[in-house]
GROMACS .gro file of C-alpha atoms in nm:
model
  318
    1MET     CA    1  -0.021   0.003   0.006
    2TYR     CA    2   0.103   0.353  -0.047
    3VAL     CA    3   0.163   0.565   0.239
    4MET     CA    4   0.219   0.976   0.242
    5LYS     CA    5   0.244   1.215   0.539
    6CYS     CA    6   0.124   1.564   0.557
    7SER     CA    7   0.323   1.782   0.825
    8ARG     CA    8   0.195   2.060   1.005
    9ASP     CA    9   0.300   2.278   0.763
   10GLY     CA   10   0.026   2.146   0.536
   11SER     CA   11   0.272   1.994   0.265
   12PHE     CA   12   0.285   1.638   0.170
   13GLU     CA   13   0.631   1.451   0.208
   14GLU     CA   14   0.738   1.189  -0.037
   15GLY     CA   15   0.550   0.868  -0.020
   16GLU     CA   16   0.623   0.535  -0.030
   17VAL     CA   17   0.521   0.173  -0.101
   18ASN     CA   18   0.509   0.006   0.183
   19PRO     CA   19   0.351  -0.395   0.301
   20TYR     CA   20   0.035  -0.388   0.375
   21GLY     CA   21  -0.054  -0.357   0.715
   22ASN     CA   22  -0.229  -0.213   1.021
   23ILE     CA   23  -0.172   0.145   1.059
   24GLN     CA   24  -0.129   0.297   1.416
   25LEU     CA   25  -0.349   0.615   1.552
   26SER     CA   26  -0.408   0.817   1.871
   27PRO     CA   27  -0.697   0.771   2.005
   28SER     CA   28  -0.773   1.142   2.000
   29ALA     CA   29  -0.717   1.139   1.620
   30GLY     CA   30  -0.946   1.364   1.428
   31VAL     CA   31  -1.057   1.078   1.202
   32LEU     CA   32  -1.153   0.897   1.506
   33ASN     CA   33  -1.330   1.182   1.711
   34TYR     CA   34  -1.439   1.366   1.450
   35GLY     CA   35  -1.515   1.199   1.115
   36GLN     CA   36  -1.229   1.417   0.952
   37GLY     CA   37  -1.180   1.197   0.643
   38LEU     CA   38  -1.238   1.107   0.289
   39PHE     CA   39  -1.187   0.845   0.062
   40GLU     CA   40  -1.218   0.717  -0.344
   41GLY     CA   41  -1.244   0.428  -0.531
   42LEU     CA   42  -1.123   0.338  -0.873
   43LYS     CA   43  -1.008   0.015  -1.052
   44SER     CA   44  -0.721  -0.131  -1.269
   45TYR     CA   45  -0.814  -0.345  -1.556
   46ARG     CA   46  -0.633  -0.624  -1.724
   47LYS     CA   47  -0.607  -0.613  -2.083
   48GLU     CA   48  -0.635  -0.902  -2.344
   49ASP     CA   49  -0.265  -0.856  -2.367
   50GLY     CA   50  -0.202  -0.857  -1.998
   51GLY     CA   51  -0.144  -0.495  -1.957
   52VAL     CA   52  -0.317  -0.294  -1.713
   53LEU     CA   53  -0.518   0.029  -1.721
   54LEU     CA   54  -0.655   0.285  -1.528
   55PHE     CA   55  -0.954   0.461  -1.571
   56ARG     CA   56  -0.981   0.853  -1.537
   57PRO     CA   57  -0.821   0.864  -1.221
   58GLU     CA   58  -0.728   1.210  -1.237
   59LEU     CA   59  -1.153   1.284  -1.206
   60ASN     CA   60  -1.099   1.114  -0.862
   61ALA     CA   61  -0.808   1.338  -0.776
   62LYS     CA   62  -1.013   1.635  -0.828
   63ARG     CA   63  -1.302   1.497  -0.665
   64MET     CA   64  -1.099   1.452  -0.341
   65MET     CA   65  -0.944   1.810  -0.373
   66MET     CA   66  -1.318   1.911  -0.369
   67GLY     CA   67  -1.397   1.691  -0.079
   68ALA     CA   68  -1.077   1.843   0.141
   69GLU     CA   69  -1.165   2.166   0.095
   70ARG     CA   70  -1.510   2.126   0.221
   71MET     CA   71  -1.363   1.912   0.497
   72CYS     CA   72  -1.068   2.149   0.588
   73MET     CA   73  -0.820   1.915   0.525
   74PRO     CA   74  -0.469   1.973   0.327
   75CYS     CA   75  -0.500   1.708   0.000
   76PRO     CA   76  -0.217   1.573  -0.216
   77SER     CA   77  -0.197   1.763  -0.574
   78LEU     CA   78  -0.354   1.593  -0.882
   79HIS     CA   79  -0.004   1.459  -0.981
   80GLN     CA   80   0.058   1.304  -0.643
   81PHE     CA   81  -0.283   1.144  -0.641
   82VAL     CA   82  -0.253   0.999  -0.975
   83GLU     CA   83   0.116   0.901  -0.915
   84ALA     CA   84   0.011   0.711  -0.571
   85VAL     CA   85  -0.255   0.538  -0.771
   86LYS     CA   86  -0.018   0.425  -1.044
   87GLN     CA   87   0.268   0.302  -0.800
   88THR     CA   88  -0.042   0.094  -0.573
   89ALA     CA   89  -0.137  -0.029  -0.877
   90LEU     CA   90   0.205  -0.168  -1.026
   91ALA     CA   91   0.317  -0.299  -0.686
   92ASN     CA   92  -0.024  -0.504  -0.655
   93LYS     CA   93   0.009  -0.585  -1.046
   94ARG     CA   94  -0.030  -0.941  -1.021
   95TRP     CA   95  -0.315  -0.931  -0.815
   96VAL     CA   96  -0.520  -0.796  -1.140
   97PRO     CA   97  -0.778  -1.042  -1.216
   98PRO     CA   98  -0.754  -1.186  -1.573
   99HIS     CA   99  -0.928  -1.014  -1.852
  100GLY     CA  100  -1.290  -1.038  -1.813
  101LYS     CA  101  -1.240  -1.223  -1.469
  102GLY     CA  102  -1.269  -0.904  -1.247
  103THR     CA  103  -1.069  -0.597  -1.139
  104LEU     CA  104  -0.846  -0.484  -0.845
  105TYR     CA  105  -1.039  -0.213  -0.654
  106MET     CA  106  -0.780   0.062  -0.529
  107ARG     CA  107  -0.918   0.273  -0.226
  108PRO     CA  108  -0.760   0.587  -0.210
  109MET     CA  109  -0.790   0.776   0.172
  110LEU     CA  110  -0.720   1.090   0.349
  111LEU     CA  111  -0.754   1.106   0.693
  112GLY     CA  112  -0.685   1.331   0.980
  113THR     CA  113  -0.482   1.115   1.192
  114GLY     CA  114  -0.316   1.407   1.413
  115ALA     CA  115  -0.444   1.407   1.761
  116VAL     CA  116  -0.672   1.671   1.831
  117LEU     CA  117  -0.919   1.687   2.166
  118GLY     CA  118  -1.093   1.979   2.083
  119LEU     CA  119  -1.337   2.026   1.756
  120ALA     CA  120  -1.079   2.167   1.523
  121PRO     CA  121  -0.893   2.009   1.201
  122ALA     CA  122  -0.656   1.744   1.297
  123PRO     CA  123  -0.260   1.861   1.278
  124GLU     CA  124  -0.144   1.598   1.054
  125TYR     CA  125  -0.286   1.398   0.802
  126THR     CA  126  -0.208   1.075   0.608
  127PHE     CA  127  -0.303   1.026   0.257
  128LEU     CA  128  -0.287   0.632   0.147
  129VAL     CA  129  -0.378   0.384  -0.121
  130TYR     CA  130  -0.454  -0.001  -0.071
  131ALA     CA  131  -0.601  -0.256  -0.315
  132SER     CA  132  -0.802  -0.584  -0.355
  133PRO     CA  133  -0.913  -0.804  -0.646
  134VAL     CA  134  -1.267  -0.813  -0.661
  135SER     CA  135  -1.514  -0.983  -0.881
  136ASP     CA  136  -1.740  -0.817  -1.151
  137ASP     CA  137  -2.076  -0.902  -0.951
  138TYR     CA  138  -2.085  -0.618  -0.657
  139PHE     CA  139  -2.468  -0.726  -0.594
  140LYS     CA  140  -2.408  -1.112  -0.566
  141GLY     CA  141  -2.542  -1.294  -0.812
  142SER     CA  142  -2.798  -0.999  -0.894
  143GLY     CA  143  -2.931  -1.036  -1.239
  144GLY     CA  144  -3.078  -0.721  -1.199
  145LEU     CA  145  -3.144  -0.481  -0.863
  146ASN     CA  146  -3.474  -0.464  -0.697
  147LEU     CA  147  -3.506  -0.107  -0.525
  148TYR     CA  148  -3.731  -0.020  -0.271
  149VAL     CA  149  -3.792   0.388  -0.221
  150GLU     CA  150  -3.669   0.487   0.091
  151GLU     CA  151  -3.865   0.752   0.291
  152GLU     CA  152  -3.852   0.747   0.643
  153TYR     CA  153  -3.437   0.819   0.613
  154ASP     CA  154  -3.248   1.076   0.426
  155ARG     CA  155  -2.901   1.036   0.284
  156SER     CA  156  -2.829   1.383   0.261
  157ALA     CA  157  -2.976   1.751   0.277
  158ARG     CA  158  -2.859   2.100   0.085
  159LEU     CA  159  -2.561   2.248   0.206
  160GLY     CA  160  -2.451   1.937   0.345
  161THR     CA  161  -2.157   1.657   0.250
  162GLY     CA  162  -2.364   1.472   0.018
  163GLY     CA  163  -2.170   1.604  -0.258
  164VAL     CA  164  -1.844   1.495  -0.169
  165LYS     CA  165  -1.712   1.128  -0.027
  166SER     CA  166  -1.668   1.203   0.308
  167ILE     CA  167  -1.624   0.885   0.525
  168CYS     CA  168  -1.943   0.987   0.741
  169ASN     CA  169  -2.183   0.968   0.489
  170TYR     CA  170  -2.205   0.571   0.441
  171ALA     CA  171  -2.257   0.437   0.818
  172PRO     CA  172  -2.582   0.654   0.834
  173ALA     CA  173  -2.676   0.461   0.543
  174LEU     CA  174  -2.656   0.091   0.657
  175LYS     CA  175  -2.974   0.133   0.874
  176ALA     CA  176  -3.213   0.148   0.544
  177MET     CA  177  -3.012  -0.057   0.348
  178GLY     CA  178  -2.970  -0.307   0.631
  179ARG     CA  179  -3.392  -0.294   0.629
  180ALA     CA  180  -3.430  -0.329   0.237
  181LYS     CA  181  -3.194  -0.604   0.249
  182SER     CA  182  -3.361  -0.848   0.490
  183ARG     CA  183  -3.684  -0.767   0.305
  184GLY     CA  184  -3.564  -0.894  -0.020
  185PHE     CA  185  -3.436  -0.554  -0.181
  186SER     CA  186  -3.099  -0.508  -0.343
  187ASP     CA  187  -3.075  -0.160  -0.190
  188VAL     CA  188  -3.269   0.135  -0.125
  189LEU     CA  189  -3.334   0.465  -0.382
  190TYR     CA  190  -3.351   0.778  -0.206
  191LEU     CA  191  -3.546   1.100  -0.230
  192ASP     CA  192  -3.459   1.448  -0.159
  193SER     CA  193  -3.466   1.574   0.245
  194VAL     CA  194  -3.694   1.860   0.161
  195GLU     CA  195  -3.988   1.791  -0.073
  196LYS     CA  196  -3.959   1.401  -0.048
  197LYS     CA  197  -4.064   1.354  -0.398
  198ASN     CA  198  -3.773   1.402  -0.618
  199LEU     CA  199  -3.476   1.117  -0.693
  200GLU     CA  200  -3.154   1.158  -0.542
  201GLU     CA  201  -2.968   0.846  -0.554
  202ALA     CA  202  -2.907   0.493  -0.386
  203SER     CA  203  -2.667   0.416  -0.063
  204ALA     CA  204  -2.350   0.423  -0.281
  205CYS     CA  205  -2.464   0.467  -0.658
  206ASN     CA  206  -2.600   0.712  -0.870
  207VAL     CA  207  -2.969   0.651  -1.081
  208PHE     CA  208  -3.033   0.691  -1.424
  209VAL     CA  209  -3.393   0.677  -1.596
  210VAL     CA  210  -3.458   0.589  -1.915
  211LYS     CA  211  -3.816   0.696  -2.148
  212GLY     CA  212  -3.746   0.647  -2.505
  213ASN     CA  213  -3.460   0.814  -2.635
  214VAL     CA  214  -3.444   1.064  -2.310
  215ILE     CA  215  -3.211   0.955  -2.038
  216SER     CA  216  -3.296   1.140  -1.726
  217THR     CA  217  -3.034   1.191  -1.399
  218PRO     CA  218  -3.050   1.383  -1.065
  219ALA     CA  219  -2.822   1.680  -1.135
  220ALA     CA  220  -2.510   1.681  -0.893
  221ARG     CA  221  -2.587   2.004  -0.700
  222GLY     CA  222  -2.448   1.922  -0.370
  223THR     CA  223  -2.660   1.663  -0.223
  224ILE     CA  224  -2.549   1.334  -0.474
  225LEU     CA  225  -2.172   1.241  -0.543
  226PRO     CA  226  -2.028   1.330  -0.880
  227GLY     CA  227  -1.957   0.973  -1.005
  228VAL     CA  228  -1.673   0.918  -1.238
  229THR     CA  229  -1.903   0.637  -1.391
  230ARG     CA  230  -2.181   0.889  -1.373
  231LYS     CA  231  -1.974   1.131  -1.600
  232SER     CA  232  -1.850   0.906  -1.807
  233ILE     CA  233  -2.195   0.739  -1.933
  234ILE     CA  234  -2.363   1.072  -1.961
  235GLU     CA  235  -2.065   1.124  -2.245
  236ILE     CA  236  -2.108   0.795  -2.388
  237ALA     CA  237  -2.503   0.836  -2.398
  238ARG     CA  238  -2.453   1.151  -2.563
  239ASP     CA  239  -2.210   0.996  -2.816
  240HIS     CA  240  -2.494   0.724  -2.869
  241GLY     CA  241  -2.732   0.972  -2.983
  242TYR     CA  242  -2.955   0.976  -2.667
  243GLN     CA  243  -3.053   1.302  -2.526
  244VAL     CA  244  -2.900   1.300  -2.167
  245GLU     CA  245  -3.121   1.565  -1.897
  246GLU     CA  246  -2.930   1.638  -1.556
  247GLY     CA  247  -3.178   1.806  -1.334
  248VAL     CA  248  -3.472   1.732  -1.102
  249VAL     CA  249  -3.611   1.384  -1.149
  250PRO     CA  250  -3.970   1.324  -0.987
  251VAL     CA  251  -3.988   1.002  -0.798
  252ASP     CA  252  -4.326   0.937  -1.038
  253GLN     CA  253  -4.134   0.956  -1.336
  254LEU     CA  254  -4.001   0.628  -1.221
  255LEU     CA  255  -4.381   0.491  -1.272
  256ASP     CA  256  -4.376   0.478  -1.646
  257ALA     CA  257  -4.030   0.433  -1.713
  258ASP     CA  258  -3.866   0.205  -1.928
  259GLU     CA  259  -3.526   0.110  -1.802
  260VAL     CA  260  -3.308   0.212  -1.479
  261PHE     CA  261  -2.986   0.180  -1.400
  262CYS     CA  262  -2.764   0.254  -1.132
  263THR     CA  263  -2.382   0.342  -1.210
  264GLY     CA  264  -2.107   0.347  -1.001
  265THR     CA  265  -1.723   0.194  -0.945
  266ALA     CA  266  -1.814  -0.079  -0.771
  267VAL     CA  267  -2.148  -0.150  -0.950
  268VAL     CA  268  -2.041  -0.012  -1.293
  269VAL     CA  269  -2.353  -0.021  -1.505
  270ALA     CA  270  -2.632  -0.214  -1.304
  271PRO     CA  271  -2.981  -0.293  -1.454
  272VAL     CA  272  -3.242  -0.238  -1.215
  273ASP     CA  273  -3.512  -0.492  -1.241
  274THR     CA  274  -3.782  -0.331  -1.029
  275ILE     CA  275  -3.888  -0.050  -0.791
  276THR     CA  276  -4.083  -0.070  -0.500
  277TYR     CA  277  -4.259   0.273  -0.426
  278ARG     CA  278  -4.531   0.266  -0.159
  279ASP     CA  279  -4.774  -0.011  -0.290
  280GLN     CA  280  -4.672  -0.013  -0.615
  281ARG     CA  281  -4.407  -0.224  -0.759
  282VAL     CA  282  -4.272  -0.176  -1.128
  283GLN     CA  283  -4.067  -0.384  -1.343
  284TYR     CA  284  -3.828  -0.263  -1.631
  285LYS     CA  285  -3.670  -0.372  -1.941
  286THR     CA  286  -3.329  -0.563  -1.899
  287GLY     CA  287  -3.091  -0.750  -2.070
  288VAL     CA  288  -3.007  -0.800  -2.433
  289GLY     CA  289  -3.123  -0.474  -2.658
  290SER     CA  290  -3.161  -0.262  -2.344
  291VAL     CA  291  -3.013   0.068  -2.339
  292THR     CA  292  -2.843  -0.005  -2.005
  293SER     CA  293  -2.665  -0.299  -2.196
  294GLU     CA  294  -2.552  -0.087  -2.479
  295LEU     CA  295  -2.409   0.181  -2.238
  296TYR     CA  296  -2.260  -0.095  -1.987
  297SER     CA  297  -2.067  -0.287  -2.285
  298THR     CA  298  -1.910   0.037  -2.425
  299LEU     CA  299  -1.832   0.191  -2.090
  300VAL     CA  300  -1.669  -0.160  -2.001
  301GLY     CA  301  -1.478  -0.194  -2.344
  302ILE     CA  302  -1.306   0.101  -2.292
  303GLN     CA  303  -1.205   0.013  -1.954
  304ARG     CA  304  -1.058  -0.316  -2.056
  305GLY     CA  305  -0.896  -0.187  -2.364
  306VAL     CA  306  -1.093  -0.369  -2.605
  307VAL     CA  307  -1.311  -0.055  -2.740
  308GLU     CA  308  -1.107   0.222  -2.826
  309ASP     CA  309  -1.044   0.496  -2.609
  310LYS     CA  310  -1.102   0.788  -2.851
  311LYS     CA  311  -1.115   1.026  -2.548
  312GLY     CA  312  -0.798   0.964  -2.351
  313TRP     CA  313  -0.970   0.793  -2.062
  314THR     CA  314  -0.756   0.530  -2.000
  315VAL     CA  315  -0.446   0.503  -1.869
  316GLU     CA  316  -0.139   0.191  -1.901
  317ILE     CA  317   0.098   0.137  -1.636
  318SER     CA  318   0.405  -0.010  -1.679
   0.00000   0.00000   0.00000
């Protein structure tokens, strides 16, 4: 894993790759007491010829920089972030699964590791990157997701931290998600916290609604995460001739949609089979011939080096 420390003057020293292992923290570390931490997620992909690709790592770097500003943390530069990811991927190259058999998931983290008793930014920070091979089946055998529209709990609020990848955003989602899974659903779909009538996102992925040639998705205006996969799918869909609309998406739009899908680093592009909203359960088109399948094939093809990367999205490491 890659480790880089930030001194009290806010500058990061040169990092290094170390054997994977535990890290030592003071009980009064800022990340433990006040949740001052961010994380990112991206993957390394094995090409058919054995090479390894990264996908748009600079966007993860920019998102961490945005989150660090919101969380009052110093942040590695874009170059430092991307170089750390490259070094981690290279050091773990043998763990990248064979082409088409999975990916190497990479987790950059920025943590307030300095000791601080009162409520204040931590005096010292640690940036680290670790990795783990993962399968392509995030939802464990699900052919299509079965989502439940959550109305009791909110994921985020306006002017809050829903738009940054803070570690604090995820544990509060466990209760609603766990309840939904106990009822046979894959995940929950959150509504806006003010009017409770517009779509936001699922626990850890963005959502898209398809009707004819129009693909709608909630705008990233501070309450949802501006996903890298989300951004990429929007660009790919427009290249394929679809009209993509980013804005307010009423929950009622789910009732007559042709398709719904979710996007994220972990889920990639996941088709939604059904959505349950109050007493209505709506089923959607999935599988061969669907818009979801078309967009998935193009995205994954680029990520794995099968489809020509005309946009310069991939970075090969060696």
